[in-house]
Every structure is written in C-alpha cells, then in structure tokens.
Amino acid sequence: MLVAGANAGDDLAFEELFNRYRRHVAYTASRFFARREQIEEIIQDTFTKAYFALDSYHGTHEKSFKAWLTQIAVNSSYDQLRRARRRPEQALSDLNDTESHEIALQLRSAGRDIESALVSRDLAVKLLARLSAEDRLVLTLLDVEGFSVAEIAEMTSWSVSKVKVRAHRARAHLRRVLRRYL
Amino acid sequence: MANRQTDEQLDRAGRLVLRSATGSEAETEAAATSPFVFTRMRAAIAEEERRRNETGGWLSMFLVARRAVPAMALVAVLAAILTVWSAQLSAPSAPVQSDEEALFGTPAAGVEQTVLASRNGPSKDEVFNIVVDRNYGEGAK
C-alpha cells in the first residue's frame, strides 16, 4: 500500500517508508561501517536508489520489501567499500608497531571465549582494510550476519559457486592477515 | 591436525575482528535518527531527477535517430539504384568498330574523313584516290 503510494509519487508515503525502515538500513550499514557519517551515507544512498527502483519492486508483503531494501543496502555498502579501497588515504590503514602489538595481545587474550570478546574497533577496521571489498562483503554476510550462501548469492546477484569460491578465498586471506598476530 | 586447529583458531579470531569492526548501537541509532539524512536524501533524489531529465532528452533523440537508420539506409539504396539506372539511360551506345578501323586505326577528326569513313562509304584507297585526284586537279589549274 505504502509502496504503491510512493511509486505513484506520494511523497508522504515515501517518507513513511523511510521512517519505518531507516533503522533497519542503518543496522545493515553498521555491519560494514563503524562511523556515523558512513552509516548515514549508506542510508541516504539506499533510499535514493530505492526511490528510483520502486517500480521494479513486485512484492506484496512487508517482509519482502524489507528483504528488497536489505539487498539495496548491502549493494550500497559494497559500492562504498570498493570506493574506500580506491582512496589514497587507505594507505593510512597500515598498523604501526604499537598497534600490531596491541591487536596481537587482544586476539591472544580472547582465547577460546571469542564470542564475548571484542578487539579495539579502530584496530579491527584497520586490519580489515587489507581485505578486498568482495572478501569483506562475503565474510561479513556469512560470519557476522549469518546469511546462507544461497541468500548471499541472491543478494549480490552472484552465482552460488562464486559465493563459495569467494568465501573460501576470503577466509584464506583473512587467515594470512591474522597469522602474524597469533 | 595442528594445522586444522590453527585454521580454526584463525577463523575464530577472524570472526572476532569482523564483529569488532561493526558500528556500535549508539552510532547506528544516531545515524538512523539524524534529522539531516532525510533532507539530504530528498536533495539527492531531486538532483538525480534533474540529471535524468537532462540525459533523458539526449537519450530520446538518440533512440529516434536509431529508429531512422533503416529508413535512411533504404533511401540511400534507392538513390543509388536511380543514379545507376539514369546513367545507363543517358550513356551513348558504344560505336561499332569497322574493319578499316581495325586495320588502319581510328581516323583523325575532320569532315571529309568523318563522312568518308562511315560504314557504307568508300574504302581508304578510294578516299586516297579522291584526295589525290582533287589535289592533282587543283595543281593543274
């Protein structure tokens, strides 16, 4: 109903959709980005894309609209991750000796009780900046969000085998990155 | 066995790093409730609509031009056929070469030769005799 109204040009209906789903989009963005400005950028980008793609949405249930919006948010996050890797300031993501020592300590002290442990957010972000956007995307969706391979394939428009191969390579890459700290 | 254990340990550490790099609840809530996001999004939508309208004009012109390509090709082919056909109509028929021409070559331009060298006219020898006789007559005068 709201979607149909927004699609027909009803600005109030679109505003209602925005208010209803902005938290969900913010949550999806926060899986990939820690800073508030980055999350805001993803919210803005997601709803802008959704606005122009409303006529391609053919679902009828609220749940499917949420899934559709999640797909747009994930793809916006992926685009943002790729753009971030192309920026020159990415070189600043290298960890210095003190930071390397600190993250090694944090990872070792987490031990087996890793589910309740956390490492410093800034250090974790710097460490993950060494992964490609594809690696980061697939590992976050699999290991943080708990999506299945099929769900990720649908979300990213990749084939199931591509998701599996990408996940395997991403995991191997992350192991190589972490090996020096453990 | 040891390798497998190490991989598992590394995977657990990887999950920890991935989880730690996510935004905090406070940051996420602040971003979601920011009063400026909706305004910025409306501005982005307006900007995108303006851009689409601008490029839409060029795009429609391109589509019309693309539809006109077959018609233009047909007109070009018809024009070529007409040109060739009219050229064939106006072209003079090729002169038939006489036996004399084959033997003595193409005669030089001149009223006498043109008249005398016609297909049913006198032979080269006869022409030669006529000219000699005329010159002789003029000389005798």
CSV table of N, CA and C in Angstrom, one decimal, chain B residues 1 5-6 11 19-20 22 41 45 50-51 56 63 68 71-72 77 79-80 82 91 97 99 108 112 131 133:
chain,number,residue,atom,x,y,z
B,1,MET,N,46.7,-32.1,11.7
B,1,MET,CA,45.8,-31.9,12.9
B,1,MET,C,46.1,-30.5,13.5
B,5,GLN,N,43.8,-27.1,13.6
B,5,GLN,CA,43.5,-26.4,14.9
B,5,GLN,C,43.9,-24.9,14.7
B,6,THR,N,45.0,-24.7,14.0
B,6,THR,CA,45.4,-23.3,13.8
B,6,THR,C,44.4,-22.6,13.0
B,11,ASP,N,40.2,-18.7,12.2
B,11,ASP,CA,38.8,-18.3,11.8
B,11,ASP,C,38.0,-17.7,13.0
B,19,ARG,N,33.4,-8.8,13.8
B,19,ARG,CA,32.3,-8.3,14.7
B,19,ARG,C,32.8,-7.0,15.4
B,20,SER,N,34.0,-6.9,15.7
B,20,SER,CA,34.6,-5.7,16.3
B,20,SER,C,34.5,-4.5,15.4
B,22,THR,N,32.2,-3.6,13.4
B,22,THR,CA,30.9,-3.1,13.1
B,22,THR,C,30.6,-1.9,14.0
B,41,MET,N,18.7,13.1,1.6
B,41,MET,CA,18.2,12.1,0.6
B,41,MET,C,17.2,12.8,-0.4
B,45,ILE,N,17.7,12.9,-4.4
B,45,ILE,CA,16.6,12.5,-5.3
B,45,ILE,C,16.3,13.6,-6.3
B,50,ARG,N,16.8,15.6,-11.8
B,50,ARG,CA,17.3,16.7,-12.8
B,50,ARG,C,18.3,16.1,-13.8
B,51,ARG,N,19.2,15.3,-13.3
B,51,ARG,CA,20.2,14.7,-14.1
B,51,ARG,C,19.5,13.7,-15.2
B,56,GLY,N,17.8,12.4,-20.3
B,56,GLY,CA,16.6,11.8,-21.0
B,56,GLY,C,16.4,12.4,-22.4
B,63,LEU,N,17.4,7.6,-29.5
B,63,LEU,CA,16.5,6.5,-29.8
B,63,LEU,C,15.8,6.7,-31.2
B,68,ALA,N,15.5,5.7,-37.1
B,68,ALA,CA,15.5,6.2,-38.5
B,68,ALA,C,16.6,5.6,-39.4
B,71,ALA,N,15.4,3.4,-42.4
B,71,ALA,CA,14.7,4.2,-43.4
B,71,ALA,C,15.7,4.9,-44.2
B,72,MET,N,16.8,5.5,-43.5
B,72,MET,CA,17.8,6.2,-44.2
B,72,MET,C,18.6,5.3,-45.1
B,77,VAL,N,19.9,3.3,-50.7
B,77,VAL,CA,19.9,2.3,-51.7
B,77,VAL,C,19.1,2.7,-52.9
B,79,ALA,N,18.4,5.7,-53.9
B,79,ALA,CA,19.1,6.8,-54.6
B,79,ALA,C,20.2,6.2,-55.5
B,80,ALA,N,20.9,5.2,-54.9
B,80,ALA,CA,22.0,4.6,-55.7
B,80,ALA,C,21.5,3.9,-56.9
B,82,LEU,N,18.7,4.5,-58.6
B,82,LEU,CA,18.2,5.5,-59.5
B,82,LEU,C,19.4,6.2,-60.3
B,91,ALA,N,23.7,7.2,-71.3
B,91,ALA,CA,25.0,6.9,-71.9
B,91,ALA,C,24.9,6.5,-73.4
B,97,GLN,N,33.1,-0.9,-84.2
B,97,GLN,CA,34.4,-0.7,-84.9
B,97,GLN,C,34.3,-1.4,-86.3
B,99,ASP,N,36.0,-2.7,-90.0
B,99,ASP,CA,37.1,-3.5,-90.3
B,99,ASP,C,38.3,-2.6,-90.6
B,108,ALA,N,41.6,10.4,-87.9
B,108,ALA,CA,41.7,11.7,-87.2
B,108,ALA,C,40.4,12.4,-87.5
B,112,GLU,N,35.8,15.5,-93.9
B,112,GLU,CA,35.9,14.5,-95.0
B,112,GLU,C,36.0,13.1,-94.5
B,131,VAL,N,41.3,12.2,-102.9
B,131,VAL,CA,42.1,13.4,-102.4
B,131,VAL,C,43.2,13.7,-103.4
B,133,ASP,N,43.3,12.9,-106.6
B,133,ASP,CA,42.7,13.5,-107.8
B,133,ASP,C,42.4,15.0,-107.6
